[in-house]
Coordinates of C-alpha atoms in Angstrom, one line a residue:
M239 CA 49.2 245.6 -6.3
T240 CA 53.0 245.2 -7.0
E241 CA 54.1 241.7 -8.1
V242 CA 57.7 240.7 -6.8
H243 CA 59.7 238.1 -9.0
W244 CA 63.2 236.7 -8.9
F245 CA 64.5 235.2 -12.4
D246 CA 68.0 233.5 -12.6
M247 CA 70.4 234.4 -15.5
A248 CA 73.0 232.2 -17.1
H249 CA 75.1 235.0 -18.2
P250 CA 74.8 238.8 -18.2
A251 CA 72.7 239.0 -21.5
D252 CA 70.2 236.3 -20.5
Y253 CA 66.7 237.8 -20.1
A254 CA 64.8 234.6 -20.9
G255 CA 63.6 234.4 -17.4
L256 CA 62.5 237.9 -17.3
Q257 CA 60.5 237.6 -20.6
A258 CA 58.7 234.7 -19.3
L259 CA 57.7 236.5 -16.1
I260 CA 56.5 239.4 -18.1
G261 CA 54.1 237.4 -20.2
D262 CA 51.7 239.6 -22.0
P263 CA 53.4 242.9 -22.7
D264 CA 50.0 244.6 -22.9
S265 CA 49.0 243.8 -19.3
V266 CA 52.2 245.7 -18.0
A267 CA 51.5 249.0 -16.4
R268 CA 54.8 249.5 -14.8
L269 CA 58.1 247.6 -14.7
A270 CA 61.3 247.9 -12.9
V271 CA 64.1 245.4 -13.4
L272 CA 66.9 245.1 -10.9
V273 CA 69.8 243.1 -12.3
K274 CA 72.9 241.6 -10.3
T275 CA 75.2 239.5 -12.6
E276 CA 78.8 238.5 -12.6
G277 CA 81.8 241.2 -13.1
H278 CA 84.7 242.9 -11.1
T279 CA 82.7 246.0 -10.9
A280 CA 85.6 248.2 -12.1
T281 CA 84.8 251.1 -14.2
N282 CA 86.2 248.9 -17.3
D283 CA 83.9 245.9 -16.5
F284 CA 81.8 246.1 -19.6
A285 CA 79.5 243.3 -18.6
R286 CA 77.1 246.0 -17.6
Q287 CA 77.0 247.4 -21.1
L288 CA 76.6 243.8 -22.5
S289 CA 73.6 243.4 -20.0
R290 CA 72.1 246.9 -21.0
T291 CA 72.5 246.0 -24.7
A292 CA 70.3 243.0 -24.3
L293 CA 68.0 244.5 -21.7
D294 CA 67.1 247.9 -23.6
P295 CA 65.2 246.3 -26.7
L296 CA 63.1 244.0 -24.3
L297 CA 62.2 247.1 -22.2
A298 CA 61.6 249.6 -25.3
P299 CA 58.0 249.1 -25.6
W300 CA 57.4 250.5 -21.9
T301 CA 60.6 252.8 -21.7
V302 CA 59.2 255.0 -24.5
A303 CA 56.3 255.6 -22.4
G304 CA 58.0 256.1 -19.4
R305 CA 56.7 252.8 -17.6
A306 CA 60.0 250.9 -17.2
V307 CA 63.3 251.5 -15.7
A308 CA 66.2 249.2 -14.8
V309 CA 69.0 249.3 -12.5
L310 CA 71.8 247.0 -13.3
A311 CA 74.9 246.1 -11.1
N312 CA 77.8 243.4 -11.2
G313 CA 79.3 241.5 -8.6
C314 CA 78.2 237.9 -7.5
E315 CA 81.2 236.8 -5.3
G316 CA 80.5 234.1 -2.9
V317 CA 77.5 232.0 -3.1
A318 CA 74.9 234.7 -4.7
T319 CA 73.1 233.5 -7.7
P320 CA 73.3 235.8 -10.8
G321 CA 69.8 237.0 -11.6
G322 CA 67.3 239.8 -11.0
Y323 CA 64.1 241.1 -9.5
A324 CA 61.2 242.2 -11.6
L325 CA 58.7 244.5 -9.8
I326 CA 55.7 244.6 -12.0
E327 CA 52.2 246.3 -11.7
R328 CA 49.7 244.9 -14.1
R329 CA 47.0 247.3 -15.7
S330 CA 44.2 245.0 -14.3
A331 CA 45.4 245.5 -10.6
R332 CA 44.5 249.1 -10.1
A333 CA 47.5 249.3 -7.9
H334 CA 46.8 252.6 -6.4
D335 CA 43.5 251.6 -5.2
G336 CA 44.7 248.4 -3.5
P337 CA 46.5 247.2 -0.5
G338 CA 50.2 246.6 -0.3
L339 CA 53.3 247.6 -2.0
R340 CA 53.3 250.5 -4.2
L341 CA 55.8 251.0 -7.0
G342 CA 56.9 254.2 -8.6
I343 CA 59.6 254.8 -11.4
A344 CA 61.2 257.7 -13.0
R345 CA 64.1 258.3 -15.3
S346 CA 65.7 261.9 -15.9
A347 CA 66.9 263.4 -19.0
A348 CA 70.5 262.3 -19.8
L349 CA 73.1 264.1 -17.7
P350 CA 75.4 266.5 -19.6
P351 CA 79.0 265.3 -19.0
A352 CA 79.9 268.6 -17.2
V353 CA 77.2 267.7 -14.5
V354 CA 78.1 264.0 -13.9
G355 CA 80.0 263.8 -10.7
E356 CA 79.4 267.5 -9.9
P357 CA 77.0 268.8 -6.9
E358 CA 74.7 269.8 -9.5
A359 CA 73.9 266.1 -10.1
I360 CA 72.3 266.0 -6.5
D361 CA 69.5 268.0 -7.8
A362 CA 69.0 265.9 -11.0
V363 CA 68.7 262.9 -8.5
A364 CA 66.5 264.8 -6.2
A365 CA 64.0 265.8 -9.1
C366 CA 64.2 262.0 -10.3
V367 CA 63.1 260.7 -6.9
S368 CA 60.3 263.1 -6.4
A369 CA 59.1 262.2 -9.9
A370 CA 59.2 258.5 -8.6
C371 CA 57.1 259.3 -5.6
A372 CA 54.4 261.2 -7.7
D373 CA 54.3 258.2 -10.1
A374 CA 53.7 255.8 -7.0
G375 CA 51.3 258.2 -5.5
L376 CA 53.4 258.3 -2.3
A377 CA 54.3 261.1 -0.1
A378 CA 57.8 261.4 0.8
D379 CA 57.3 260.0 4.3
Q380 CA 55.5 257.0 2.9
V381 CA 58.5 255.8 1.0
A382 CA 60.2 252.9 2.5
L383 CA 63.0 252.3 0.0
A384 CA 64.6 254.3 -3.0
I385 CA 66.8 252.3 -5.5
L386 CA 68.8 254.5 -7.7
K387 CA 71.1 254.3 -10.5
C388 CA 73.4 257.3 -11.2
P389 CA 75.6 257.8 -14.2
T390 CA 79.4 258.0 -14.1
L391 CA 81.7 258.6 -17.0
L392 CA 84.3 256.2 -18.7
A393 CA 87.8 257.5 -17.7
S394 CA 88.4 258.0 -21.4
R395 CA 85.6 260.7 -21.5
C396 CA 86.8 262.7 -18.6
A397 CA 90.5 263.1 -18.8
G398 CA 91.7 265.6 -16.1
S399 CA 88.6 265.1 -14.3
P400 CA 88.8 261.5 -12.5
H401 CA 85.9 262.3 -9.9
R402 CA 83.5 262.1 -12.8
S403 CA 84.2 258.3 -13.4
D404 CA 84.5 257.7 -9.7
Q405 CA 81.4 255.1 -8.8
H406 CA 82.1 255.6 -5.1
R407 CA 81.1 259.4 -5.7
G408 CA 78.3 258.6 -8.0
R409 CA 76.9 256.4 -5.2
A410 CA 77.0 259.2 -2.6
I411 CA 75.6 261.8 -5.1
A412 CA 72.6 259.3 -5.6
A413 CA 72.2 258.9 -1.7
L414 CA 72.2 262.7 -1.1
G415 CA 69.7 263.5 -3.8
A416 CA 67.5 260.8 -2.6
A417 CA 67.9 262.3 1.1
V418 CA 66.9 265.8 -0.2
A419 CA 63.9 264.4 -2.0
L420 CA 62.7 262.4 0.9
G421 CA 63.2 265.3 3.4
E422 CA 65.8 263.6 5.4
I423 CA 68.5 266.6 4.6
D424 CA 68.2 269.8 3.8
R425 CA 69.9 270.7 0.5
A426 CA 71.6 273.7 2.0
R427 CA 73.6 271.6 4.3
I428 CA 75.4 269.7 1.4
G429 CA 78.6 271.4 0.4
P430 CA 80.7 270.3 -2.4
D431 CA 83.3 268.9 0.0
A432 CA 80.6 266.8 1.8
I433 CA 80.1 264.3 -1.4
A434 CA 81.4 260.9 -0.2
N435 CA 83.2 262.5 2.7
D436 CA 80.6 263.3 5.4
P437 CA 79.0 260.2 7.0
T438 CA 76.7 262.3 9.0
L439 CA 74.8 263.3 5.9
R440 CA 73.2 260.3 4.6
S441 CA 69.9 258.9 3.6
A442 CA 68.0 255.9 5.8
K443 CA 66.0 254.9 2.7
A444 CA 68.2 254.8 -0.2
M445 CA 70.1 251.9 -1.8
T446 CA 72.2 253.4 -4.6
F447 CA 74.2 252.4 -7.6
A448 CA 76.5 254.0 -10.1
G449 CA 78.1 253.1 -13.4
P450 CA 78.9 254.5 -17.1
E451 CA 76.5 252.3 -18.9
Q452 CA 73.7 254.8 -18.9
E453 CA 73.5 258.6 -19.1
A454 CA 70.4 259.4 -17.1
V455 CA 69.4 259.0 -13.5
E456 CA 66.7 256.0 -13.0
A457 CA 64.9 255.9 -9.8
V458 CA 62.7 253.0 -8.4
V459 CA 60.8 254.0 -5.1
L460 CA 58.8 251.4 -3.2
G461 CA 56.2 252.3 -0.1
H462 CA 53.0 251.8 1.5
A463 CA 50.0 254.3 1.4
N464 CA 48.4 254.8 4.8
G465 CA 46.9 251.7 6.3
T466 CA 47.5 249.4 3.4
N467 CA 50.4 247.6 4.7
G468 CA 48.6 245.6 7.4
R469 CA 45.8 244.2 5.4
P470 CA 45.6 240.3 5.0
G471 CA 47.7 239.4 2.1
A472 CA 49.4 242.6 1.6
V473 CA 53.0 242.6 0.3
R474 CA 55.1 244.6 2.7
L475 CA 58.6 246.0 2.7
G476 CA 60.8 246.7 5.6
V477 CA 64.5 248.2 6.1
C478 CA 66.9 247.8 8.6
H479 CA 70.6 249.0 9.1
P480 CA 72.8 246.4 10.5
R481 CA 75.9 247.8 12.4
D482 CA 78.4 245.7 11.0
M483 CA 79.0 242.4 9.1
L484 CA 78.1 240.1 12.1
D485 CA 74.7 241.9 12.8
T486 CA 72.4 239.1 12.0
A487 CA 70.1 240.0 14.9
S488 CA 69.0 243.2 13.2
I489 CA 68.1 241.3 10.0
R490 CA 66.2 238.7 12.0
R491 CA 64.5 241.3 13.9
L492 CA 63.3 242.9 10.5
A493 CA 62.0 239.5 9.1
M494 CA 59.9 238.9 12.1
S495 CA 58.5 242.3 12.1
L496 CA 57.1 241.8 8.6
G497 CA 55.5 238.5 10.0
L498 CA 58.3 235.8 9.1
R499 CA 59.1 233.1 11.8
F500 CA 62.3 230.9 12.4
D501 CA 61.9 227.4 13.9
E502 CA 64.1 226.0 16.7
A503 CA 66.9 225.3 14.2
G504 CA 66.9 228.9 12.8
E505 CA 65.4 228.2 9.6
L506 CA 62.5 230.1 8.1
T507 CA 59.1 228.2 8.5
E508 CA 57.7 229.8 5.2
P509 CA 60.5 230.6 3.1
K510 CA 58.2 231.2 0.0
R511 CA 56.8 234.2 1.8
L512 CA 60.1 236.0 1.5
L513 CA 60.0 237.6 -1.8
A514 CA 63.0 239.8 -2.2
V515 CA 66.2 240.4 -0.2
F516 CA 68.6 243.5 -0.9
S517 CA 71.7 244.1 1.0
K518 CA 74.6 246.5 0.9
A519 CA 77.4 246.5 3.3
G520 CA 80.8 248.2 3.6
P521 CA 84.0 247.8 5.8
T522 CA 85.2 250.3 8.3
P523 CA 87.9 252.6 7.3
D524 CA 90.4 250.1 9.0
G525 CA 88.9 247.0 7.9
R526 CA 88.3 245.7 11.4
V527 CA 85.1 244.2 12.4
R528 CA 84.3 244.5 16.2
G529 CA 87.9 245.2 17.0
A530 CA 89.5 242.2 15.2
R531 CA 91.7 242.6 12.2
T532 CA 90.5 241.2 8.7
G533 CA 91.8 240.9 5.2
V534 CA 89.5 243.1 3.5
F535 CA 92.1 245.8 2.7
T536 CA 95.2 243.6 2.5
S537 CA 93.9 241.1 -0.2
A538 CA 94.3 240.8 -4.0
Y539 CA 90.7 241.3 -4.1
S540 CA 88.5 244.8 -3.9
P541 CA 87.1 245.6 -0.4
D542 CA 83.7 245.4 -2.0
S543 CA 84.2 242.0 -3.4
H544 CA 84.9 240.8 0.1
M545 CA 81.7 242.4 1.5
R546 CA 79.6 240.8 -1.3
A547 CA 81.0 237.5 -0.7
A548 CA 80.6 237.8 3.1
Q549 CA 77.2 239.1 2.9
S550 CA 76.2 236.2 0.6
G551 CA 77.2 233.7 3.2
L552 CA 75.6 235.5 6.0
L553 CA 72.1 235.9 4.2
G554 CA 72.4 232.6 2.7
G555 CA 72.9 230.9 6.1
L556 CA 69.9 233.3 7.5
F557 CA 67.6 232.6 4.9
G558 CA 68.4 229.3 3.3
S559 CA 68.5 230.8 -0.2
T560 CA 71.4 232.3 -2.9
R561 CA 68.8 234.4 -4.6
F562 CA 69.4 238.0 -3.4
F563 CA 70.6 241.3 -4.3
V564 CA 73.8 241.8 -2.7
S565 CA 76.2 244.9 -3.2
G566 CA 78.8 246.9 -1.5
D567 CA 79.7 250.4 -0.8
P568 CA 76.6 252.0 1.1
V569 CA 78.3 255.3 1.3
Q570 CA 76.0 257.9 2.7
Q571 CA 73.4 255.1 3.2
A572 CA 74.7 253.9 6.4
P573 CA 77.3 254.6 8.9
P574 CA 81.1 253.4 8.2
G575 CA 81.2 249.6 8.8
G576 CA 77.4 249.4 8.4
G577 CA 74.9 248.5 5.8
V578 CA 71.3 248.3 4.6
V579 CA 69.1 245.4 4.4
A580 CA 65.6 245.7 2.8
L581 CA 63.2 242.6 2.6
I582 CA 59.9 242.3 0.8
V583 CA 57.4 239.7 2.5
K584 CA 54.2 238.4 1.4
G585 CA 51.7 238.7 4.2
Q586 CA 49.4 235.8 5.7
P587 CA 46.0 235.5 3.6

């Protein structure tokens, strides 16, 4: 059984809450840490490096044995609380024999700088996702969500090859690699020019991130073995793809399909059963929403900052919380202007 916990962070290097959740280190069989902290998210946003420097020593006992991975992302605009999720499988839980959500993790070897940002990186991502599926004991069609972090380079390390520092391209590479591993796209269909350019090639199960603070691909897969997600008390995960930033109906339908209910005022009747919320959304190419002009591309703030702030308000109003993992740029993970939302819900006893 996979435990799902949220921890607040006072600053990007604050992992006191995570340490408290872990408890006895010897009890942990697998650990995935998904962190969302302050930062402007550009390539020279070194908050990720600060956060990683603080987190790596904490995870070292499990990382060496291949039992821990971490996905770090920045940007908490709006009303999002800086913090993260800890997904923990305990040694005593015999996770692969019980009901509910299964967790698989994997880390690739460090990608050579010449591979970062190139089509060959798609194959490295696909292999990493496949390894995470095997770790979870899940077939590709049993995976509900793959969360990935793909390396990019600092601009100073790739003079003359700016695409290798392009985080947008890195997210696309991660999404396409996941799609190949999960049987959504045949690898032969992905030509070099398709990366970050062809919206018809995408993964419906991926949520991807990219940054220069790591050199390897890290993958987290979550899913259900046949017949386990409907058992009483089982933790369930579901994914939907809102068509735009106003599509609360899709998110509400997903929540209800996982057993959550809203009262007449539109508030959750059992909010503590909602264990985790992950969301990614991006603007349309012209910045319009349902035909109306917005300031997404005419502001001093980046489009992704706008999207994160807007998502935080939408999700906060819908679920009555500020604790969620919100991100932008779902390139090759959703149609242009759309998004990805994943919910983890604890079942009724």
